[in-house]
């Protein structure tokens, strides 16, 4: 692998090399069509695992544990954080997000965040994150991430083994696209039912939002980064979904960090995802991420209750 990237953060280059090397390995396995069977286990979150979930988790641990600047690694696939050195950085990962989508050929990916001096769950909050983003395992191996306040997109070239990374320029796009699973709508909070029906119905000559849902957060977020929109995974009055499905530390905060770096915004309905206190490593949170105007509008519906 060849990664020609210089982080603005001290001693972070090795962390990126470790993350990118693991992503290449996982993508290589996926491209061969391996690991696409249900595993005999389930993960810390109680989700079914496919074999590639386990392969992905191990790939990240293998590369990250060799970097002397990585202190702890947190993974969706493990109950507790694992100490790897006394270095300054702690990394939290969803090593294979959207694994069930991978089974049917929809792009999956990996989500990562890097924090400084994070030794326990409460330290992994959005005020403390330094780097965050995601890899996409699709037609190509791609990455979208923010290194501090600078956002980048990149693609891996299989033939040369090289990554090309480019900074994002200009304003975040703002297409009227809503990414949400409509399955729970009868048990969503009333304000959300109102928000969604007001924006999806063509009334009074107003063009309705388009609706798109990959059920693969990395794919939905890639579309948002490139075209704009609102990504939503709300809480619902249904057992197990009271605070949604997505995880605060290794899904919501890294994605929100990237979108904020691009000029967008995020909320759980009441406050920015980057302001939420963290109680548990695997805690769930209602997630709304999008351009500023859409988040402001959504929060005004939420405030009405
Ligand atoms: O967190 C796992 C995940 O697969 C996300 O990638 C995706 O956004 C979401 O779950 C899909 O959930 P559902 O299957 O409820 O639509």
Short mmCIF file of C-alpha atoms in Angstrom, two decimals, residues 25-232:
data_model
loop_
_atom_site.label_atom_id
_atom_site.label_comp_id
_atom_site.label_asym_id
_atom_site.label_seq_id
_atom_site.Cartn_x
_atom_site.Cartn_y
_atom_site.Cartn_z
CA UNK A 25 -7.27 -6.23 3.50
CA UNK A 26 -11.04 -6.34 4.22
CA UNK A 27 -11.88 -5.09 0.73
CA UNK A 28 -9.61 -7.76 -0.77
CA UNK A 29 -11.45 -10.50 1.12
CA UNK A 30 -14.86 -9.09 0.18
CA UNK A 31 -13.93 -8.83 -3.49
CA UNK A 32 -13.03 -12.51 -3.53
CA UNK A 33 -16.55 -13.17 -2.25
CA UNK A 34 -15.23 -14.59 1.02
CA UNK A 35 -16.71 -14.12 4.48
CA UNK A 36 -20.26 -13.74 3.19
CA UNK A 37 -21.87 -16.33 5.41
CA UNK A 38 -23.53 -15.96 8.77
CA UNK A 39 -21.11 -16.59 11.62
CA UNK A 40 -22.05 -18.80 14.55
CA UNK A 41 -21.70 -15.80 16.89
CA UNK A 42 -23.47 -12.49 17.48
CA UNK A 43 -21.72 -9.26 18.41
CA UNK A 44 -21.75 -7.06 21.50
CA UNK A 45 -24.77 -5.20 20.15
CA UNK A 46 -26.71 -8.45 19.77
CA UNK A 47 -26.63 -8.21 15.95
CA UNK A 48 -26.07 -11.32 13.87
CA UNK A 49 -22.53 -11.44 12.53
CA UNK A 50 -21.34 -12.61 9.17
CA UNK A 51 -17.86 -14.10 8.97
CA UNK A 52 -16.55 -10.89 7.39
CA UNK A 53 -17.55 -8.95 10.54
CA UNK A 54 -15.05 -11.05 12.47
CA UNK A 55 -12.39 -10.85 9.74
CA UNK A 56 -12.79 -7.04 9.61
CA UNK A 57 -12.55 -6.66 13.37
CA UNK A 58 -9.36 -8.74 13.44
CA UNK A 59 -7.83 -6.87 10.49
CA UNK A 60 -8.18 -3.51 12.27
CA UNK A 61 -6.87 -4.90 15.56
CA UNK A 62 -3.87 -6.42 13.85
CA UNK A 63 -2.72 -3.20 12.19
CA UNK A 64 -3.72 -0.74 14.93
CA UNK A 65 -2.09 -2.75 17.71
CA UNK A 66 1.29 -2.33 15.95
CA UNK A 67 1.15 1.47 16.06
CA UNK A 68 2.85 2.83 19.21
CA UNK A 69 0.55 5.87 19.26
CA UNK A 70 -2.68 3.87 19.61
CA UNK A 71 -3.70 3.43 23.24
CA UNK A 72 -7.12 1.77 23.12
CA UNK A 73 -9.22 0.20 20.38
CA UNK A 74 -13.02 0.04 20.72
CA UNK A 75 -14.99 -2.14 18.31
CA UNK A 76 -18.65 -2.84 17.76
CA UNK A 77 -17.66 -6.50 17.78
CA UNK A 78 -16.10 -6.51 21.29
CA UNK A 79 -17.67 -5.82 24.69
CA UNK A 80 -14.76 -3.83 26.13
CA UNK A 81 -12.07 -1.53 24.86
CA UNK A 82 -8.68 -3.18 24.38
CA UNK A 83 -5.45 -1.51 25.51
CA UNK A 84 -2.68 -1.79 22.94
CA UNK A 85 -0.02 0.74 24.13
CA UNK A 86 0.49 3.90 26.18
CA UNK A 87 0.21 6.13 23.10
CA UNK A 88 -2.05 9.21 22.98
CA UNK A 89 -4.79 8.05 20.59
CA UNK A 90 -7.81 5.80 21.06
CA UNK A 91 -9.67 4.48 18.03
CA UNK A 92 -13.33 3.41 17.90
CA UNK A 93 -14.63 1.35 15.00
CA UNK A 94 -17.56 -0.24 13.35
CA UNK A 95 -15.27 -2.61 11.41
CA UNK A 96 -17.95 -3.71 8.92
CA UNK A 97 -20.97 -1.46 8.79
CA UNK A 98 -23.89 -2.68 6.69
CA UNK A 99 -22.70 -6.29 6.65
CA UNK A 100 -26.16 -7.64 5.83
CA UNK A 101 -26.21 -5.29 2.83
CA UNK A 102 -22.87 -6.74 1.74
CA UNK A 103 -24.62 -10.11 1.49
CA UNK A 104 -26.77 -8.77 -1.35
CA UNK A 105 -24.16 -6.64 -3.07
CA UNK A 106 -24.98 -3.23 -1.57
CA UNK A 107 -21.76 -1.42 -0.60
CA UNK A 108 -20.75 -1.85 3.02
CA UNK A 109 -17.86 -0.15 4.77
CA UNK A 110 -16.09 0.65 8.00
CA UNK A 111 -16.58 3.66 10.28
CA UNK A 112 -13.75 5.04 12.42
CA UNK A 113 -13.08 7.80 14.91
CA UNK A 114 -9.87 8.79 16.70
CA UNK A 115 -9.83 10.50 20.10
CA UNK A 116 -7.01 11.84 22.24
CA UNK A 117 -6.55 10.73 25.85
CA UNK A 118 -9.74 8.64 25.83
CA UNK A 119 -9.45 6.05 28.59
CA UNK A 120 -13.09 5.34 29.40
CA UNK A 121 -16.48 5.59 27.74
CA UNK A 122 -17.21 9.16 28.84
CA UNK A 123 -14.04 10.42 27.08
CA UNK A 124 -15.29 9.30 23.64
CA UNK A 125 -17.55 12.34 23.22
CA UNK A 126 -17.80 14.57 20.18
CA UNK A 127 -15.92 17.46 21.77
CA UNK A 128 -12.84 15.26 22.01
CA UNK A 129 -12.77 13.55 18.60
CA UNK A 130 -9.87 14.48 16.29
CA UNK A 131 -10.51 12.42 13.20
CA UNK A 132 -13.52 10.56 11.87
CA UNK A 133 -15.03 9.12 8.76
CA UNK A 134 -15.61 5.95 6.81
CA UNK A 135 -14.38 3.55 4.16
CA UNK A 136 -16.74 2.28 1.45
CA UNK A 137 -16.34 -1.27 0.15
CA UNK A 138 -18.21 -0.93 -3.13
CA UNK A 139 -17.33 -0.74 -6.82
CA UNK A 140 -14.07 0.69 -5.48
CA UNK A 141 -12.42 1.06 -2.10
CA UNK A 142 -13.06 4.65 -1.06
CA UNK A 143 -12.59 6.79 2.02
CA UNK A 144 -14.31 9.95 3.30
CA UNK A 145 -12.92 11.49 6.48
CA UNK A 146 -12.10 14.63 8.42
CA UNK A 147 -8.58 15.08 9.78
CA UNK A 148 -9.22 17.81 12.34
CA UNK A 149 -11.15 20.52 10.52
CA UNK A 150 -10.13 19.38 7.02
CA UNK A 151 -12.22 16.89 5.05
CA UNK A 152 -10.90 14.52 2.38
CA UNK A 153 -12.13 11.93 -0.10
CA UNK A 154 -9.96 9.22 -1.54
CA UNK A 155 -9.86 6.13 -3.66
CA UNK A 156 -7.58 3.11 -3.75
CA UNK A 157 -6.11 1.97 -7.07
CA UNK A 158 -5.80 -1.81 -7.00
CA UNK A 159 -3.33 -1.94 -9.86
CA UNK A 160 -0.77 0.47 -8.42
CA UNK A 161 -1.60 -0.11 -4.75
CA UNK A 162 -1.84 3.66 -4.29
CA UNK A 163 -4.35 5.87 -2.58
CA UNK A 164 -5.30 9.21 -4.13
CA UNK A 165 -6.67 11.63 -1.55
CA UNK A 166 -8.20 15.00 -2.36
CA UNK A 167 -9.44 17.74 -0.03
CA UNK A 168 -13.11 18.67 -0.24
CA UNK A 169 -13.60 22.14 -1.68
CA UNK A 170 -16.59 24.46 -1.52
CA UNK A 171 -19.92 24.24 0.25
CA UNK A 172 -21.58 20.98 1.23
CA UNK A 173 -24.25 20.00 -1.33
CA UNK A 174 -27.88 20.19 -0.22
CA UNK A 175 -30.10 17.94 -2.37
CA UNK A 176 -33.59 17.35 -0.99
CA UNK A 177 -33.12 13.66 -0.26
CA UNK A 178 -34.30 11.92 2.88
CA UNK A 179 -32.64 8.67 3.91
CA UNK A 180 -34.82 6.90 6.48
CA UNK A 181 -36.28 3.43 7.06
CA UNK A 182 -40.05 4.08 7.05
CA UNK A 183 -40.84 0.79 8.75
CA UNK A 184 -41.45 2.23 12.25
CA UNK A 185 -43.34 5.36 11.25
CA UNK A 186 -46.46 4.62 13.29
CA UNK A 187 -44.31 4.49 16.43
CA UNK A 188 -42.06 7.46 15.65
CA UNK A 189 -42.52 10.59 17.76
CA UNK A 190 -45.41 12.68 16.35
CA UNK A 191 -43.10 15.57 15.44
CA UNK A 192 -41.07 13.25 13.21
CA UNK A 193 -44.17 11.86 11.53
CA UNK A 194 -45.11 15.48 10.76
CA UNK A 195 -41.64 16.40 9.51
CA UNK A 196 -41.45 13.39 7.19
CA UNK A 197 -44.96 13.73 5.77
CA UNK A 198 -44.55 17.51 5.27
CA UNK A 199 -41.37 16.94 3.27
CA UNK A 200 -42.32 13.81 1.36
CA UNK A 201 -45.77 14.80 0.21
CA UNK A 202 -46.23 16.89 -2.90
CA UNK A 203 -48.72 19.49 -1.67
CA UNK A 204 -49.28 23.09 -2.66
CA UNK A 205 -46.93 22.84 -5.64
CA UNK A 206 -43.94 22.21 -3.33
CA UNK A 207 -41.55 19.63 -4.78
CA UNK A 208 -41.34 16.75 -2.32
CA UNK A 209 -38.04 15.39 -1.02
CA UNK A 210 -36.83 12.25 -2.71
CA UNK A 211 -36.51 9.21 -0.43
CA UNK A 212 -33.56 6.80 -0.59
CA UNK A 213 -32.54 4.11 1.89
CA UNK A 214 -29.67 1.69 1.32
CA UNK A 215 -29.85 0.27 4.88
CA UNK A 216 -26.07 0.71 4.82
CA UNK A 217 -25.04 3.85 6.68
CA UNK A 218 -21.78 4.26 4.76
CA UNK A 219 -23.66 4.17 1.43
CA UNK A 220 -26.30 6.63 2.61
CA UNK A 221 -23.61 8.92 4.02
CA UNK A 222 -21.54 8.73 0.84
CA UNK A 223 -24.56 9.99 -1.05
CA UNK A 224 -25.00 12.78 1.47
CA UNK A 225 -21.37 13.85 1.20
CA UNK A 226 -21.56 13.92 -2.60
CA UNK A 227 -25.15 15.16 -3.13
CA UNK A 228 -26.54 16.33 0.22
CA UNK A 229 -29.70 15.38 2.09
CA UNK A 230 -30.79 14.27 5.53
CA UNK A 231 -29.88 10.90 7.04
CA UNK A 232 -32.18 9.77 9.85
#
